Amino acid sequence: MSPMAVSRPALIALTALAPVSWGTTYALTTEFLPADRPLFTGLMRALPAGLLLLALSRVLPRGAWWWKAAVLGALNIGAFFPLLFLSAYRLPGGMAAVVGSAGPLFVAGLSALLLGQRPTRRTLLTGAVAAFGVSLVVLRAAGALDALGVLAAVAATASMSTGTVLTQRWGRPEGVGPLALTGWQLTAGGLLIAPLALLVEGAPPALDARAAGGYLYLAVANTAVAYWLWFRGIGRLTATQVTFLGPLSPLTAAVVGWAALGQALTPVQLVGMGLAFGATVAGQFTTREARVVRFTRRNPLDRATDLTDTAPRR
């Protein structure tokens, strides 16, 4: 039996571990890591994890995959991390998480353009319910919205959504597994963040044992393992299915805040958690349409891609 036929529920559950892990980032950052160093934290998430996976896979890109890995690394890591941190610092009460929870709607639109998959009304409705549920969980008292923060949040969501869809469209080179593909992207993204972190935040801070342990968890479990599971899932599930797992991240953050940090959960938040989780589950059962790659109307980014690169992979 093929891995696809063995256990799709198990594959979904393993992929879901990625956003669950990312949901621990807020508590980790506030309790273990140096304050006000978001870019350095993004760098420590991406580059060590990428180099570790490169060392384990011992595979480098070839041909067109040099620029493809750079594009995916920029979209999924290098641009996404700084934009996400910028929006989180400038927006009140979890608004960045609400914008991020609209990822399934972004992916549905991009899948129609790049994968030839038309979104169903059920998919759009489920995506709207997920975003509404997350808003009930994370939004607090209303505050003034910062225009730059809103733009950064929208750009972060669009960046990750585009990277998710392109990751599925391009697949993987023949003989290359998700471990190597993840390492390429994390390394490329980390190299993009490094000069920005140095320019904006200066030299790296001194780290005590607590912070060093936090960064170790962040690089290995929260990033290397989590992104490997995420990109592995993208290669075997539809882009829409994978992105519907995203709301698990703010839901996990709320649960960790309640369990570990003593943060109360209101009845409204509990209702929101139920809606968002229900939408996440429903998103795995939306009508799965065949992946269509239109060779007569190629995307400009695919000009150097041959039929092997664009063929659906199992």
CSV table of C-alpha atoms in Angstrom, one decimal:
chain,number,residue,atom,x,y,z
A,1,MET,CA,0.0,0.0,0.0
A,2,SER,CA,1.2,3.5,-0.7
A,3,PRO,CA,1.7,6.1,2.1
A,4,MET,CA,-1.2,8.0,0.7
A,5,ALA,CA,-3.5,5.0,1.1
A,6,VAL,CA,-2.1,3.8,4.5
A,7,SER,CA,-3.6,6.5,6.7
A,8,ARG,CA,-4.8,9.8,5.5
A,9,PRO,CA,-6.1,10.7,9.0
A,10,ALA,CA,-2.7,10.0,10.5
A,11,LEU,CA,-1.1,12.2,7.8
A,12,ILE,CA,-3.5,15.0,8.7
A,13,ALA,CA,-2.8,14.5,12.4
A,14,LEU,CA,1.0,14.6,11.9
A,15,THR,CA,0.7,17.8,9.7
A,16,ALA,CA,-1.5,19.3,12.4
A,17,LEU,CA,1.4,19.0,14.9
A,18,ALA,CA,3.1,21.9,13.0
A,19,PRO,CA,0.6,24.6,13.9
A,20,VAL,CA,0.1,23.1,17.3
A,21,SER,CA,3.9,23.5,17.9
A,22,TRP,CA,3.8,27.1,16.5
A,23,GLY,CA,1.0,27.8,19.0
A,24,THR,CA,3.6,27.4,21.8
A,25,THR,CA,5.8,30.2,20.4
A,26,TYR,CA,4.1,33.1,22.3
A,27,ALA,CA,4.5,31.5,25.7
A,28,LEU,CA,8.1,30.4,24.9
A,29,THR,CA,9.0,33.9,23.7
A,30,THR,CA,7.5,35.7,26.8
A,31,GLU,CA,8.9,33.3,29.3
A,32,PHE,CA,12.3,32.2,28.0
A,33,LEU,CA,13.6,34.5,25.3
A,34,PRO,CA,15.1,38.0,25.3
A,35,ALA,CA,12.6,40.8,25.0
A,36,ASP,CA,12.2,43.0,21.9
A,37,ARG,CA,14.4,40.9,19.6
A,38,PRO,CA,11.8,39.5,17.1
A,39,LEU,CA,14.1,39.5,14.1
A,40,PHE,CA,16.9,37.8,16.0
A,41,THR,CA,14.3,35.2,17.2
A,42,GLY,CA,13.2,34.7,13.6
A,43,LEU,CA,16.8,34.2,12.5
A,44,MET,CA,17.4,31.7,15.3
A,45,ARG,CA,14.3,29.8,14.3
A,46,ALA,CA,15.2,29.6,10.6
A,47,LEU,CA,18.9,29.4,10.0
A,48,PRO,CA,20.1,26.8,12.5
A,49,ALA,CA,17.1,24.6,11.7
A,50,GLY,CA,17.8,24.9,7.9
A,51,LEU,CA,21.5,24.1,8.3
A,52,LEU,CA,20.6,21.1,10.5
A,53,LEU,CA,18.2,19.7,7.9
A,54,LEU,CA,20.8,20.3,5.1
A,55,ALA,CA,23.4,18.4,7.1
A,56,LEU,CA,20.9,15.5,7.6
A,57,SER,CA,19.7,15.3,4.0
A,58,ARG,CA,23.1,16.2,2.4
A,59,VAL,CA,21.2,17.3,-0.8
A,60,LEU,CA,21.6,20.7,-2.5
A,61,PRO,CA,19.3,22.2,-5.1
A,62,ARG,CA,20.0,21.7,-8.8
A,63,GLY,CA,19.2,23.7,-11.8
A,64,ALA,CA,15.9,25.7,-11.5
A,65,TRP,CA,15.5,24.5,-7.9
A,66,TRP,CA,18.1,27.1,-6.8
A,67,TRP,CA,15.8,30.0,-7.6
A,68,LYS,CA,12.7,28.0,-6.7
A,69,ALA,CA,14.1,27.2,-3.2
A,70,ALA,CA,15.0,30.9,-2.8
A,71,VAL,CA,11.4,32.0,-3.8
A,72,LEU,CA,9.8,29.5,-1.4
A,73,GLY,CA,12.2,30.3,1.4
A,74,ALA,CA,11.4,34.0,1.0
A,75,LEU,CA,7.7,33.5,0.9
A,76,ASN,CA,7.4,30.9,3.7
A,77,ILE,CA,10.2,32.1,6.0
A,78,GLY,CA,12.3,35.1,5.0
A,79,ALA,CA,9.4,37.5,4.4
A,80,PHE,CA,6.8,35.8,6.5
A,81,PHE,CA,8.6,35.9,9.8
A,82,PRO,CA,9.5,39.7,9.8
A,83,LEU,CA,6.0,40.6,8.5
A,84,LEU,CA,4.4,38.5,11.2
A,85,PHE,CA,6.5,40.0,14.0
A,86,LEU,CA,5.9,43.5,12.7
A,87,SER,CA,2.1,43.0,12.6
A,88,ALA,CA,2.1,41.4,16.1
A,89,TYR,CA,3.9,44.4,17.6
A,90,ARG,CA,1.7,47.0,15.9
A,91,LEU,CA,-1.8,45.6,16.1
A,92,PRO,CA,-3.9,45.3,19.3
A,93,GLY,CA,-5.3,42.2,20.9
A,94,GLY,CA,-4.5,39.4,18.5
A,95,MET,CA,-5.6,41.2,15.3
A,96,ALA,CA,-2.6,39.7,13.5
A,97,ALA,CA,-3.9,36.2,14.3
A,98,VAL,CA,-7.3,37.1,13.0
A,99,VAL,CA,-5.9,38.2,9.7
A,100,GLY,CA,-3.7,35.1,9.6
A,101,SER,CA,-6.7,32.9,10.2
A,102,ALA,CA,-8.0,34.1,6.8
A,103,GLY,CA,-5.3,32.0,5.2
A,104,PRO,CA,-7.7,29.3,3.9
A,105,LEU,CA,-9.5,32.0,1.9
A,106,PHE,CA,-6.2,33.3,0.5
A,107,VAL,CA,-5.2,29.7,-0.4
A,108,ALA,CA,-8.6,28.9,-2.0
A,109,GLY,CA,-8.2,31.9,-4.3
A,110,LEU,CA,-4.6,31.2,-5.2
A,111,SER,CA,-5.4,27.5,-5.8
A,112,ALA,CA,-7.9,28.5,-8.4
A,113,LEU,CA,-5.3,30.6,-10.1
A,114,LEU,CA,-2.3,28.4,-9.9
A,115,LEU,CA,-3.6,24.9,-9.4
A,116,GLY,CA,-6.8,25.0,-11.4
A,117,GLN,CA,-8.8,24.1,-8.3
A,118,ARG,CA,-12.1,26.0,-8.0
A,119,PRO,CA,-13.1,26.7,-4.4
A,120,THR,CA,-16.5,25.3,-3.3
A,121,ARG,CA,-19.0,27.4,-1.4
A,122,ARG,CA,-18.5,25.0,1.5
A,123,THR,CA,-14.8,25.7,1.5
A,124,LEU,CA,-15.4,29.5,1.5
A,125,LEU,CA,-18.0,29.2,4.3
A,126,THR,CA,-15.8,27.0,6.4
A,127,GLY,CA,-12.9,29.4,6.0
A,128,ALA,CA,-15.1,32.3,7.1
A,129,VAL,CA,-16.3,30.4,10.2
A,130,ALA,CA,-12.6,29.6,11.1
A,131,ALA,CA,-11.7,33.2,10.9
A,132,PHE,CA,-14.7,34.2,13.0
A,133,GLY,CA,-14.0,31.6,15.6
A,134,VAL,CA,-10.3,32.7,15.9
A,135,SER,CA,-11.5,36.3,16.3
A,136,LEU,CA,-13.6,35.4,19.3
A,137,VAL,CA,-10.6,33.6,20.9
A,138,VAL,CA,-7.9,36.3,20.4
A,139,LEU,CA,-9.6,39.7,20.2
A,140,ARG,CA,-9.6,41.8,23.3
A,141,ALA,CA,-10.8,45.3,23.9
A,142,ALA,CA,-10.9,47.4,20.7
A,143,GLY,CA,-8.0,49.6,20.0
A,144,ALA,CA,-6.9,51.8,17.2
A,145,LEU,CA,-5.7,49.9,14.1
A,146,ASP,CA,-2.3,50.8,12.8
A,147,ALA,CA,-2.3,50.9,9.0
A,148,LEU,CA,1.3,49.6,8.7
A,149,GLY,CA,0.4,46.8,11.1
A,150,VAL,CA,-2.7,45.8,9.0
A,151,LEU,CA,-0.7,45.8,5.8
A,152,ALA,CA,2.1,43.7,7.4
A,153,ALA,CA,-0.5,41.2,8.6
A,154,VAL,CA,-2.2,40.9,5.2
A,155,ALA,CA,1.2,40.7,3.5
A,156,ALA,CA,2.3,37.9,5.9
A,157,THR,CA,-0.8,35.9,5.3
A,158,ALA,CA,-0.5,36.4,1.5
A,159,SER,CA,3.2,35.4,1.6
A,160,MET,CA,2.6,32.2,3.5
A,161,SER,CA,-0.4,31.3,1.4
A,162,THR,CA,1.4,31.9,-1.8
A,163,GLY,CA,4.3,29.8,-0.6
A,164,THR,CA,1.9,27.0,0.4
A,165,VAL,CA,0.3,26.9,-3.0
A,166,LEU,CA,3.6,27.2,-5.0
A,167,THR,CA,5.1,24.4,-2.8
A,168,GLN,CA,2.3,22.1,-4.0
A,169,ARG,CA,2.4,23.3,-7.6
A,170,TRP,CA,6.1,22.8,-8.0
A,171,GLY,CA,6.2,19.5,-6.0
A,172,ARG,CA,9.8,18.3,-5.4
A,173,PRO,CA,12.6,17.3,-7.7
A,174,GLU,CA,13.0,13.7,-8.5
A,175,GLY,CA,14.6,11.8,-5.7
A,176,VAL,CA,14.4,14.7,-3.2
A,177,GLY,CA,12.4,14.2,0.0
A,178,PRO,CA,10.6,16.8,2.1
A,179,LEU,CA,13.5,16.9,4.6
A,180,ALA,CA,15.8,18.4,2.0
A,181,LEU,CA,13.1,20.7,0.6
A,182,THR,CA,12.4,22.1,4.1
A,183,GLY,CA,16.1,22.6,4.7
A,184,TRP,CA,16.5,24.6,1.5
A,185,GLN,CA,13.7,26.9,2.4
A,186,LEU,CA,14.7,27.4,6.0
A,187,THR,CA,18.3,28.2,5.1
A,188,ALA,CA,17.2,30.6,2.3
A,189,GLY,CA,14.8,32.3,4.6
A,190,GLY,CA,17.3,32.6,7.4
A,191,LEU,CA,19.9,34.1,5.1
A,192,LEU,CA,17.4,36.7,4.1
A,193,ILE,CA,16.5,37.6,7.7
A,194,ALA,CA,20.2,37.7,8.9
A,195,PRO,CA,21.2,41.1,7.4
A,196,LEU,CA,17.8,42.6,8.4
A,197,ALA,CA,18.2,41.5,12.0
A,198,LEU,CA,21.7,42.9,12.2
A,199,LEU,CA,20.7,46.2,10.6
A,200,VAL,CA,17.6,46.8,12.7
A,201,GLU,CA,18.5,45.1,16.1
A,202,GLY,CA,22.3,45.2,16.1
A,203,ALA,CA,24.6,42.6,17.5
A,204,PRO,CA,23.1,39.4,19.0
A,205,PRO,CA,22.2,39.6,22.7
A,206,ALA,CA,24.0,37.7,25.4
A,207,LEU,CA,22.1,34.4,26.2
A,208,ASP,CA,21.8,32.7,29.5
A,209,ALA,CA,21.0,29.0,29.9
A,210,ARG,CA,17.3,29.6,29.9
A,211,ALA,CA,17.3,31.5,26.6
A,212,ALA,CA,19.7,29.1,25.0
A,213,GLY,CA,17.3,26.2,25.9
A,214,GLY,CA,14.4,28.2,24.5
A,215,TYR,CA,16.2,28.9,21.2
A,216,LEU,CA,17.2,25.2,21.0
A,217,TYR,CA,13.5,24.1,21.3
A,218,LEU,CA,12.5,26.9,18.9
A,219,ALA,CA,15.0,25.8,16.2
A,220,VAL,CA,14.6,22.0,16.5
A,221,ALA,CA,11.0,21.1,17.6
A,222,ASN,CA,9.2,24.4,16.7
A,223,THR,CA,10.9,24.9,13.3
A,224,ALA,CA,13.0,22.0,11.9
A,225,VAL,CA,10.5,19.3,12.8
A,226,ALA,CA,7.3,21.4,12.5
A,227,TYR,CA,8.1,22.8,9.1
A,228,TRP,CA,9.2,19.3,7.9
A,229,LEU,CA,5.8,18.0,8.9
A,230,TRP,CA,4.1,21.0,7.3
A,231,PHE,CA,5.8,20.7,3.9
A,232,ARG,CA,5.5,17.0,4.0
A,233,GLY,CA,1.7,17.5,4.4
A,234,ILE,CA,1.6,20.0,1.6
A,235,GLY,CA,3.1,17.4,-0.7
A,236,ARG,CA,0.4,14.8,0.1
A,237,LEU,CA,-2.7,16.8,0.9
A,238,THR,CA,-4.4,19.6,-0.9
A,239,ALA,CA,-3.2,23.1,-0.2
A,240,THR,CA,-6.7,24.0,1.2
A,241,GLN,CA,-6.7,21.0,3.6
A,242,VAL,CA,-3.3,22.0,5.0
A,243,THR,CA,-4.1,25.6,5.4
A,244,PHE,CA,-7.3,24.8,7.3
A,245,LEU,CA,-5.0,23.4,10.0
A,246,GLY,CA,-3.5,26.9,10.6
A,247,PRO,CA,-6.2,28.0,13.1
A,248,LEU,CA,-4.8,25.3,15.5
A,249,SER,CA,-1.9,27.7,16.2
A,250,PRO,CA,-3.9,30.5,17.9
A,251,LEU,CA,-6.1,27.9,19.6
A,252,THR,CA,-3.0,26.1,21.0
A,253,ALA,CA,-1.7,29.5,22.2
A,254,ALA,CA,-4.9,30.2,24.1
A,255,VAL,CA,-4.8,26.7,25.7
A,256,VAL,CA,-1.2,27.1,26.7
A,257,GLY,CA,-1.9,30.5,28.1
A,258,TRP,CA,-4.7,29.1,30.2
A,259,ALA,CA,-2.8,26.0,31.3
A,260,ALA,CA,0.7,27.3,31.8
A,261,LEU,CA,0.4,31.1,32.3
A,262,GLY,CA,-2.9,31.3,34.3
A,263,GLN,CA,-4.8,33.2,31.6
A,264,ALA,CA,-8.6,32.9,32.0
A,265,LEU,CA,-10.8,31.7,29.1
A,266,THR,CA,-14.1,33.5,28.8
A,267,PRO,CA,-17.3,31.7,27.6
A,268,VAL,CA,-17.0,33.8,24.3
A,269,GLN,CA,-13.5,32.5,23.8
A,270,LEU,CA,-14.7,28.9,24.4
A,271,VAL,CA,-17.4,29.3,21.8
A,272,GLY,CA,-14.8,30.7,19.4
A,273,MET,CA,-12.5,27.8,20.0
A,274,GLY,CA,-15.3,25.4,19.3
A,275,LEU,CA,-16.2,27.2,16.0
A,276,ALA,CA,-12.5,27.4,14.9
A,277,PHE,CA,-11.8,23.8,15.7
A,278,GLY,CA,-15.0,22.6,14.0
A,279,ALA,CA,-14.0,24.5,10.9
A,280,THR,CA,-10.6,23.0,11.0
A,281,VAL,CA,-12.0,19.5,11.1
A,282,ALA,CA,-14.6,20.3,8.4
A,283,GLY,CA,-11.8,21.7,6.2
A,284,GLN,CA,-10.4,18.2,6.0
A,285,PHE,CA,-13.6,16.9,4.5
A,286,THR,CA,-14.3,19.6,1.9
A,287,THR,CA,-14.6,18.3,-1.6
A,288,ARG,CA,-11.2,17.3,-2.8
A,289,GLU,CA,-10.8,18.2,-6.5
A,290,ALA,CA,-8.2,16.8,-8.8
A,291,ARG,CA,-5.0,18.8,-9.0
A,292,VAL,CA,-5.0,20.5,-12.4
A,293,VAL,CA,-1.8,22.0,-13.9
A,294,ARG,CA,-2.5,23.9,-17.1
A,295,PHE,CA,0.5,23.7,-19.4
A,296,THR,CA,-1.1,25.9,-21.9
A,297,ARG,CA,-1.3,28.9,-19.5
A,298,ARG,CA,1.9,28.5,-17.5
A,299,ASN,CA,2.5,30.8,-14.6
A,300,PRO,CA,5.5,33.1,-15.3
A,301,LEU,CA,7.4,31.6,-12.3
A,302,ASP,CA,7.2,28.2,-14.0
A,303,ARG,CA,9.1,29.1,-17.2
A,304,ALA,CA,12.1,27.1,-16.2
A,305,THR,CA,10.1,24.2,-15.0
A,306,ASP,CA,9.7,21.0,-16.9
A,307,LEU,CA,7.0,18.4,-16.8
A,308,THR,CA,8.8,16.4,-14.2
A,309,ASP,CA,8.8,19.3,-11.7
A,310,THR,CA,5.1,20.1,-12.2
A,311,ALA,CA,3.7,16.6,-12.1
A,312,PRO,CA,1.6,15.7,-9.1
A,313,ARG,CA,3.7,13.8,-6.6
A,314,ARG,CA,2.6,11.1,-4.2
